[in-house]
């Protein structure tokens, strides 16, 4: 049968064919190209960073790209995963709780992603089972192949339709050989067959060992890993060899020989000092050219767009390189042993640091044993602190002690989500005289529950996907620091069940706490601050600003913190900070005017 004949039979919807191709309405085979990245040999090779950098290289050429991560686990989303084990839970604007790699993609591509960009086996199976119950499979037995694999392909094609992407970048979670990812790999094999020649580019990320006892690179593990992929019917087109040092020509040739990939498409992907250098490293090696050629996209590349994109990125790298000053920021937390639990915070600090041309050194402050007596000692020689998000009770006392120290000792401080809530508790206790103030998350019986469940949360049962989640508009109070940061409004991402109980607002405000950002629709406090004349930088937010910080547009919350820390470290030589919103206001008169105090109060009721 020629290829048209094959396509005709797979399009046959009569139920008589063994092919199963439920194409979503409006989908045109072969129009969107796909780059599929597989991990071989072992996990932890930085597949997300690699894929997002490669996607960035293609995006920089003026093409529209959209990434998707396929996760093998059966959870419907990442919301119920422990950040200790899996790294932070990333939240998208539409409220999807997903793997932290989605954060890597959003930052690299400077793109807001949605639930379409994240699929787990749990989601795929759920959809297949729901369809089975509605009788959608026309009396057939429902099988891994073709129905589960069909659903996987469906997800990619739905994404292609929704985003009108020229190229969809697919990252397969885990490592080739994992049982839980086998259906994804099989689906990709089918996809390549159905989409046609040069529509799908398979990239195998592998690992070249360099055992110190031998002092030379060995390719056997990589060969075996790729053989595993070949056994699944997937012939890679490009091989990326992760390694400590540049992979030698001899080793690359050996890998080429064993995997039917021409040596010029077997590349080194060795460690480099910063992930921000990887796009240039990939371009230098020729990865982008190889992908564009295989997918026959070269004629669509826009050289001017690429030049501009590289220049902007280069300027960011220069700012990182030029950083001569250094500040140290303490992160007070529970999961301090696992850096991945705070991945986006670390990135947001880097973005702010680059903008201000200073290096941010992170100091981990374990709060589990801290008290008011020991907090000062623990925060010695730190120029600013972040009290990050958390759940439960552990470490709360220590965090409150750190917040008190920061507030009373003029130490720059940013409270995020749980940290914002702890700042309210500390202030209620110490300034407003509400000694028994607490959060009902910590003490359900306390006399002054200044932090309590959101009203809608009181009715909710079950844990998965039930918090107040995702992007929400925030109304900003005029004349405040927040107004300097954002103008009249902004949009932030949330993930919480508790909030400031609005009954306590009069007392807290009378004590001097300013609630400078709130939800436009409900009485939910989103940003707090102390007057700039009273404290160099004491700010909290119920949101997670780290999730929306991007290299070229750092979060103002982090900019403010790092800038205040710089002033503490170098009191005489730091220029005042112009927040991006202020700078924009100066340049264009077209920005929406700030609300007057009166309007803000009106919207609040
Ligand atoms: N546990 C708090 C709440 O649910 C804070 C959550 C967080 O820090 N993400 O509101």
XYZ file of C-alpha atoms and ligand atoms in Angstrom:
615
model
C 0.000 0.000 0.000
C 1.386 3.461 -0.818
C 1.311 6.175 1.783
C -1.951 7.661 0.465
C -3.549 4.253 0.766
C -2.384 3.992 4.361
C -3.737 7.404 5.163
C -7.063 6.539 3.560
C -7.411 3.429 5.674
C -6.519 5.211 8.863
C -9.069 7.858 8.053
C -11.714 5.173 7.527
C -14.153 5.751 10.378
C -16.448 2.811 9.521
C -15.043 0.696 12.310
C -13.868 -1.911 9.777
C -10.219 -0.913 9.841
C -7.614 -1.884 12.399
C -6.301 1.661 12.233
C -7.680 4.072 14.750
C -7.185 7.735 14.078
C -9.586 9.977 15.901
C -8.333 13.291 14.543
C -9.723 16.317 16.363
C -11.957 18.478 14.170
C -9.971 20.896 12.068
C -6.709 18.991 12.340
C -4.636 18.695 9.212
C -2.071 15.896 9.175
C 1.485 17.043 8.545
C 0.820 20.771 8.933
C 2.282 21.086 12.443
C 5.763 19.734 13.028
C 6.768 17.894 16.186
C 10.047 17.631 18.046
C 9.961 14.750 20.525
C 12.608 14.558 23.242
C 13.278 11.228 24.974
C 15.596 10.599 27.896
C 17.780 7.506 27.858
C 20.207 5.929 30.347
C 19.013 7.858 33.384
C 16.837 10.642 34.664
C 18.091 13.943 35.993
C 19.929 14.941 32.812
C 18.099 18.238 32.532
C 15.695 17.141 29.812
C 13.376 20.077 30.514
C 16.189 22.607 30.303
C 17.475 21.019 27.116
C 14.045 20.855 25.457
C 13.117 24.383 26.438
C 16.441 25.743 25.190
C 16.012 23.922 21.891
C 12.447 25.233 21.630
C 13.769 28.720 22.316
C 16.286 28.410 19.475
C 13.443 27.572 17.087
C 11.173 30.260 18.533
C 13.940 32.829 18.119
C 13.813 32.183 14.376
C 10.333 33.632 14.322
C 8.403 30.342 14.494
C 5.507 29.730 16.812
C 6.355 26.954 19.266
C 4.360 25.258 21.983
C 5.750 22.744 24.489
C 4.017 19.829 26.160
C 5.269 17.650 28.970
C 3.979 14.080 29.151
C 4.202 12.670 32.678
C 4.016 8.945 33.312
C 2.394 9.066 36.722
C -1.262 8.381 37.378
C -1.932 11.575 39.319
C -4.290 13.854 37.436
C -1.974 16.772 38.158
C 0.984 17.622 40.398
C -1.113 19.331 43.050
C -0.999 16.471 45.506
C 2.704 15.737 45.091
C 5.136 16.431 47.890
C 7.634 19.117 46.824
C 10.189 17.269 48.973
C 10.083 14.351 46.578
C 9.182 15.981 43.270
C 10.241 19.594 43.419
C 7.889 22.532 43.527
C 4.360 22.422 42.226
C 4.148 24.955 39.433
C 0.832 26.730 38.840
C -0.272 28.030 35.462
C -2.494 31.024 34.860
C -5.514 28.798 34.238
C -4.977 27.132 37.612
C -3.311 23.925 36.397
C -0.980 22.502 39.030
C 1.872 20.926 37.160
C 5.468 19.809 37.041
C 8.179 22.403 37.652
C 9.448 21.879 34.097
C 6.489 23.916 32.883
C 8.094 26.804 34.748
C 11.305 26.167 32.828
C 9.349 26.415 29.554
C 7.441 29.538 30.562
C 10.656 31.275 31.546
C 12.679 30.168 28.504
C 9.936 30.939 25.984
C 8.456 33.909 27.857
C 5.049 32.367 27.238
C 2.028 31.692 29.455
C 1.115 28.033 29.186
C -2.162 26.265 29.942
C -3.525 22.858 30.897
C -3.080 21.827 27.246
C 0.691 21.932 27.764
C 0.698 19.278 30.469
C -0.598 15.715 30.275
C -0.264 12.878 32.748
C -1.079 9.207 32.254
C -3.829 9.795 34.802
C -5.480 12.389 32.559
C -5.112 10.177 29.498
C -6.579 7.099 31.189
C -9.378 9.119 32.719
C -10.424 10.407 29.342
C -10.283 6.940 27.784
C -12.400 5.487 30.591
C -14.914 8.326 30.386
C -15.221 7.808 26.646
C -15.670 4.088 27.158
C -18.608 4.785 29.490
C -20.261 6.944 26.868
C -19.969 4.164 24.311
C -17.568 6.115 22.149
C -15.517 3.079 21.108
C -18.229 1.491 18.964
C -18.320 -1.900 20.623
C -14.602 -2.522 20.460
C -12.499 -3.738 23.343
C -10.630 -0.734 24.724
C -6.878 -1.285 24.546
C -3.552 0.380 25.271
C -2.991 0.321 21.527
C -4.813 1.942 19.785
C -7.061 3.728 22.296
C -4.693 4.938 24.997
C -2.013 5.782 22.455
C -4.730 7.416 20.324
C -5.642 9.643 23.226
C -2.000 10.662 23.690
C -1.760 11.702 20.033
C -5.073 13.477 20.426
C -3.629 15.630 23.176
C -0.728 16.713 20.976
C -3.016 17.504 18.087
C -5.442 19.453 20.242
C -2.505 21.520 21.418
C -1.403 22.083 17.817
C -4.874 23.302 16.881
C -5.348 25.526 19.937
C -1.958 27.228 19.742
C -1.557 27.194 15.934
C 2.027 26.200 16.659
C 4.450 25.674 13.817
C 6.337 23.270 16.049
C 5.105 21.371 19.091
C 7.911 20.326 21.433
C 7.064 17.132 23.297
C 9.040 16.139 26.362
C 8.488 12.549 27.411
C 8.918 12.248 31.174
C 11.162 9.592 32.729
C 13.589 7.381 30.878
C 13.139 5.025 27.934
C 12.476 1.604 29.432
C 10.178 2.801 32.216
C 6.952 0.814 32.121
C 4.927 3.892 32.970
C 6.087 5.785 29.905
C 5.895 2.960 27.368
C 2.507 4.059 25.998
C 3.871 7.541 25.332
C 6.792 6.181 23.328
C 4.517 3.902 21.337
C 2.196 6.850 20.650
C 5.140 8.853 19.335
C 6.119 6.035 16.995
C 2.601 6.036 15.589
C 2.550 9.808 15.372
C 5.639 9.863 13.162
C 4.069 7.277 10.856
C 0.782 9.132 10.575
C 2.109 12.654 10.243
C 4.439 11.640 7.456
C 8.121 12.012 6.596
C 9.893 15.059 7.998
C 6.975 16.056 10.204
C 8.407 14.556 13.359
C 11.956 14.925 14.668
C 13.027 12.439 17.353
C 15.739 13.669 19.692
C 17.371 11.259 22.133
C 19.083 12.757 25.129
C 21.653 10.334 26.417
C 24.534 10.238 28.847
C 28.225 9.661 28.287
C 30.020 8.353 31.344
C 33.486 9.487 32.327
C 34.547 7.321 35.270
C 37.447 8.918 37.159
C 39.236 5.568 37.418
C 39.439 5.397 33.620
C 39.883 9.085 32.874
C 38.156 8.732 29.493
C 34.640 8.912 28.120
C 32.727 5.673 27.617
C 29.810 5.334 25.232
C 28.389 1.912 26.145
C 25.597 3.130 28.419
C 24.532 5.620 25.745
C 24.555 2.912 23.082
C 22.389 0.645 25.196
C 20.003 3.451 26.038
C 19.502 4.286 22.389
C 19.147 0.649 21.478
C 16.266 0.530 23.919
C 14.610 3.335 21.954
C 15.250 1.548 18.645
C 13.600 -1.559 20.090
C 10.461 0.560 20.517
C 10.498 1.359 16.811
C 11.770 4.870 17.306
C 14.739 5.817 15.154
C 16.235 9.020 16.568
C 17.189 11.746 14.125
C 19.332 13.719 16.547
C 21.316 12.553 19.574
C 22.324 14.893 22.370
C 25.093 13.501 24.561
C 25.006 14.889 28.084
C 28.412 14.737 29.708
C 30.626 16.520 32.110
C 33.101 17.721 29.488
C 32.748 18.090 25.692
C 32.111 14.678 24.141
C 35.002 13.586 21.940
C 34.610 12.980 18.242
C 35.546 9.311 18.712
C 32.761 8.738 21.211
C 30.213 10.577 19.092
C 31.181 8.479 16.076
C 30.791 5.313 18.059
C 27.327 6.339 19.189
C 26.465 7.297 15.599
C 27.583 3.904 14.353
C 25.409 2.019 16.820
C 22.309 4.116 16.319
C 22.038 4.793 12.562
C 22.369 8.516 13.099
C 24.885 10.418 10.956
C 27.794 11.669 13.101
C 27.003 15.288 12.231
C 23.739 14.866 14.094
C 25.299 13.402 17.237
C 26.076 16.392 19.426
C 27.799 17.079 22.684
C 25.716 18.628 25.417
C 28.262 19.078 28.177
C 27.908 20.928 31.454
C 28.135 24.664 31.238
C 28.323 27.270 33.939
C 24.826 28.676 33.483
C 21.613 27.334 31.992
C 21.181 30.685 30.270
C 24.163 29.812 28.067
C 22.560 26.640 26.723
C 20.626 28.201 23.809
C 23.886 29.638 22.470
C 25.656 26.348 23.100
C 22.998 24.526 21.081
C 23.196 27.042 18.245
C 26.980 26.850 18.260
C 26.856 23.070 17.944
C 24.254 23.195 15.178
C 21.252 21.597 16.898
C 18.840 24.256 15.668
C 20.007 23.822 12.079
C 19.648 20.050 12.304
C 16.072 20.329 13.622
C 15.083 22.926 11.025
C 16.581 20.889 8.203
C 14.991 17.631 9.251
C 11.589 19.272 9.576
C 12.121 21.178 6.313
C 11.476 24.460 8.097
C 14.603 26.312 6.993
C 12.764 28.507 4.468
C 10.498 29.775 7.242
C 13.335 31.041 9.464
C 13.430 34.781 9.945
C 17.046 35.870 10.341
C 16.202 39.373 11.509
C 13.924 38.066 14.261
C 16.677 35.723 15.356
C 19.248 38.504 15.456
C 17.013 40.667 17.657
C 16.151 37.765 19.988
C 19.803 36.823 20.391
C 20.753 40.387 21.097
C 18.145 40.722 23.867
C 19.227 37.445 25.409
C 22.892 38.445 25.080
C 22.187 41.673 26.970
C 20.667 39.617 29.790
C 23.742 37.364 29.878
C 25.994 40.404 29.997
C 24.134 41.779 32.983
C 24.654 38.443 34.740
C 28.333 38.467 33.847
C 28.856 42.100 34.833
C 27.508 41.556 38.303
C 30.296 42.652 40.608
C 28.293 43.321 43.753
C 26.799 40.557 45.829
C 23.984 40.278 48.346
C 22.925 37.327 50.410
C 19.270 36.484 50.714
C 18.041 34.032 53.319
C 15.212 31.678 52.456
C 13.499 30.533 55.615
C 11.769 27.281 55.108
C 10.853 23.793 55.812
C 12.132 22.100 52.700
C 15.501 23.777 52.796
C 17.194 20.458 52.077
C 15.625 20.261 48.631
C 16.502 23.132 46.356
C 13.961 22.015 43.759
C 11.174 22.771 46.219
C 12.017 26.453 45.726
C 13.092 26.355 42.079
C 11.046 29.337 40.887
C 12.077 31.488 43.847
C 15.724 30.841 43.019
C 15.067 31.770 39.401
C 13.160 34.927 40.340
C 16.108 35.997 42.504
C 18.440 35.418 39.569
C 16.238 37.533 37.277
C 16.119 40.392 39.774
C 19.856 40.088 40.427
C 20.653 40.275 36.722
C 18.447 43.327 36.323
C 20.330 45.057 39.133
C 23.682 43.633 38.048
C 24.342 41.895 41.317
C 24.906 38.310 42.326
C 22.397 36.865 44.739
C 23.830 34.337 47.100
C 21.132 32.208 48.699
C 21.426 31.205 52.333
C 19.108 28.490 53.606
C 17.663 29.167 57.015
C 16.021 26.145 58.576
C 13.190 27.421 60.740
C 12.183 24.148 62.373
C 14.196 24.862 65.531
C 14.294 28.675 65.452
C 12.931 30.890 68.236
C 12.809 34.640 68.850
C 16.066 34.302 70.807
C 17.953 32.507 68.044
C 16.474 34.165 64.910
C 18.811 37.163 65.049
C 21.882 34.943 65.137
C 20.558 32.811 62.241
C 19.998 35.934 60.107
C 23.366 37.508 60.795
C 25.156 38.768 57.686
C 22.044 38.299 55.575
C 20.845 41.323 53.605
C 17.265 40.275 53.104
C 14.932 37.345 53.637
C 12.175 35.505 51.864
C 9.599 33.655 53.915
C 8.200 31.288 51.298
C 4.963 29.354 50.819
C 4.188 26.314 52.945
C 1.442 24.074 54.268
C 0.761 22.845 57.795
C 2.361 23.863 61.035
C 6.013 22.893 61.055
C 8.435 25.772 61.207
C 5.708 28.394 61.706
C 7.127 29.615 65.034
C 10.567 30.035 63.511
C 9.169 31.894 60.515
C 7.231 34.257 62.750
C 10.422 34.865 64.739
C 12.308 35.709 61.527
C 9.528 38.059 60.413
C 9.586 39.838 63.738
C 13.341 40.224 63.559
C 13.104 41.542 59.974
C 10.308 43.980 60.836
C 11.934 45.381 63.944
C 15.526 45.352 62.658
C 14.803 46.947 59.270
C 15.878 43.800 57.418
C 14.371 43.699 53.889
C 11.764 40.983 53.775
C 9.362 39.389 51.315
C 6.645 37.048 52.590
C 5.144 34.766 49.991
C 1.715 33.157 50.495
C 2.206 31.340 53.820
C 4.957 33.888 54.537
C 2.437 36.699 53.929
C 0.025 35.017 56.331
C 2.733 34.618 58.987
C 3.594 38.322 58.613
C -0.019 39.195 59.397
C 0.025 36.932 62.462
C 3.284 38.395 63.726
C 1.993 41.939 63.272
C -1.342 41.165 64.934
C 0.446 39.694 67.945
C 3.207 42.211 68.389
C 1.716 45.479 67.166
C -2.043 45.084 67.528
C -1.847 43.307 70.872
C -3.767 40.224 69.688
C -1.547 37.817 71.559
C -3.401 34.705 70.574
C -3.566 35.599 66.869
C -2.977 32.666 64.579
C -4.030 30.875 61.422
C -6.707 28.221 61.727
C -4.396 26.070 59.615
C -2.110 26.026 62.666
C -4.533 26.334 65.577
C -8.194 25.852 64.931
C -9.120 26.953 68.451
C -7.181 30.208 68.634
C -8.965 33.293 69.943
C -7.991 35.552 67.040
C -7.996 33.630 63.766
C -6.561 36.486 61.708
C -5.881 33.943 58.975
C -8.815 31.696 58.217
C -10.153 29.481 55.458
C -11.498 31.303 52.414
C -15.306 31.178 52.622
C -15.601 28.952 49.546
C -13.033 26.561 51.025
C -15.224 25.755 53.994
C -17.510 23.664 51.793
C -14.825 21.835 49.849
C -14.010 18.171 50.324
C -10.968 16.381 48.904
C -7.525 17.750 48.254
C -6.852 17.557 44.512
C -7.269 20.799 42.544
C -9.483 22.409 45.168
C -7.466 25.407 46.332
C -7.929 28.963 45.067
C -5.724 28.450 42.062
C -4.228 30.287 39.145
C -4.047 33.802 37.806
C -6.270 36.454 39.362
C -6.444 40.177 38.836
C -5.219 42.309 41.694
C -6.386 45.840 42.357
C -3.651 48.104 43.673
C -4.097 50.907 46.169
C -2.888 54.288 44.957
C 0.028 55.971 46.642
C 1.555 52.727 47.896
C 4.754 50.899 47.082
C 2.623 48.341 45.229
C 1.310 51.143 43.018
C 4.898 52.071 42.167
C 5.516 48.444 41.280
C 2.395 47.779 39.247
C 0.347 50.870 38.541
C -3.383 50.441 39.126
C -3.731 46.708 38.585
C -1.742 43.593 38.054
C -2.270 39.889 37.663
C -0.684 37.353 39.984
C -0.905 33.592 40.432
C -2.362 31.987 43.539
C -2.445 28.658 45.315
C -4.017 28.841 48.748
C -6.935 27.911 50.984
C -6.487 30.500 53.726
C -6.643 34.303 53.688
C -6.631 37.326 55.991
C -9.971 37.335 57.787
C -11.444 40.695 56.684
C -12.952 41.233 60.151
C -9.451 42.001 61.426
C -8.586 44.540 58.728
C -9.541 47.653 60.755
C -7.282 46.587 63.631
C -4.374 45.637 61.399
C -4.645 48.843 59.392
C -4.906 50.918 62.550
C -1.612 49.335 63.633
C 0.023 50.536 60.396
C -0.121 47.517 58.128
C -1.084 48.629 54.641
C -3.055 46.255 52.450
C -2.102 47.605 49.092
C -3.438 44.915 46.780
C -6.718 43.066 46.903
C -8.982 41.022 44.737
C -11.377 43.167 42.677
C -14.281 40.828 43.306
C -13.971 39.706 46.889
C -12.531 40.916 50.151
C -9.319 38.923 49.693
C -6.113 40.741 50.659
C -3.317 40.122 48.166
C -0.454 42.466 49.031
C 0.729 43.973 52.296
C 3.451 46.478 53.023
C 4.776 48.783 55.697
C 5.177 52.466 54.964
C 8.450 53.106 53.091
C 9.407 55.716 55.702
C 9.169 53.069 58.429
C 10.899 50.133 56.819
C 13.223 49.852 53.809
C 11.245 46.929 52.354
C 8.676 44.897 54.223
C 6.288 43.377 51.733
C 4.122 40.294 51.578
C 1.858 38.774 49.006
C -0.814 36.122 49.175
C 0.186 35.242 45.614
C 3.228 33.426 44.219
C 5.090 36.126 42.281
C 8.017 33.765 41.706
C 5.874 31.871 39.186
C 5.544 34.798 36.824
C 9.049 36.213 37.013
C 10.865 35.965 33.670
C 14.504 36.633 32.792
C 13.682 39.712 30.744
C 10.807 40.890 32.955
C 11.676 40.158 36.585
C 8.972 40.262 39.244
C 8.825 43.689 40.948
C 8.479 41.937 44.326
C 11.896 40.367 43.885
C 13.405 43.472 42.329
C 12.310 45.459 45.369
C 13.739 42.904 47.769
C 17.102 42.550 46.044
C 17.379 46.308 45.633
C 16.692 46.889 49.324
C 19.226 44.181 50.175
C 21.775 45.951 47.976
C 21.136 49.183 49.852
C 21.754 47.356 53.089
C 24.968 45.823 51.787
C 26.253 48.974 50.040
C 24.554 51.849 51.879
C 26.297 54.669 50.049
C 26.408 53.595 46.468
C 23.021 52.305 45.355
C 20.812 54.320 43.013
C 17.080 54.506 43.717
C 15.080 51.845 41.891
C 12.669 52.731 39.105
C 10.184 49.876 38.867
C 9.264 48.849 35.327
C 5.707 50.223 35.803
C 7.122 53.593 36.810
C 9.489 53.626 33.872
C 6.625 52.710 31.529
C 4.470 55.463 33.061
C 7.152 58.021 32.314
C 7.499 56.960 28.725
C 3.886 56.598 27.688
C 0.878 58.550 28.711
C -1.338 55.702 27.474
C -1.166 53.608 30.674
C -4.419 53.274 32.546
C -4.658 55.962 35.208
C -4.286 54.859 38.809
C -7.493 54.659 40.787
C -8.030 57.401 43.317
C -8.146 56.384 46.977
C -11.848 56.894 46.906
C -12.351 54.572 43.910
C -10.185 51.941 45.527
C -12.294 52.023 48.657
C -15.466 51.847 46.615
C -14.255 48.771 44.735
C -13.352 47.175 48.003
C -16.858 47.080 49.345
N -1.109 26.881 53.560
C -1.483 28.202 53.162
C -2.838 28.218 52.480
O -3.312 27.198 52.060
C -0.434 28.802 52.259
C -0.291 28.099 50.960
C 0.962 28.431 50.229
O 1.905 28.972 50.806
N 1.023 28.085 48.964
O -3.438 29.261 52.341
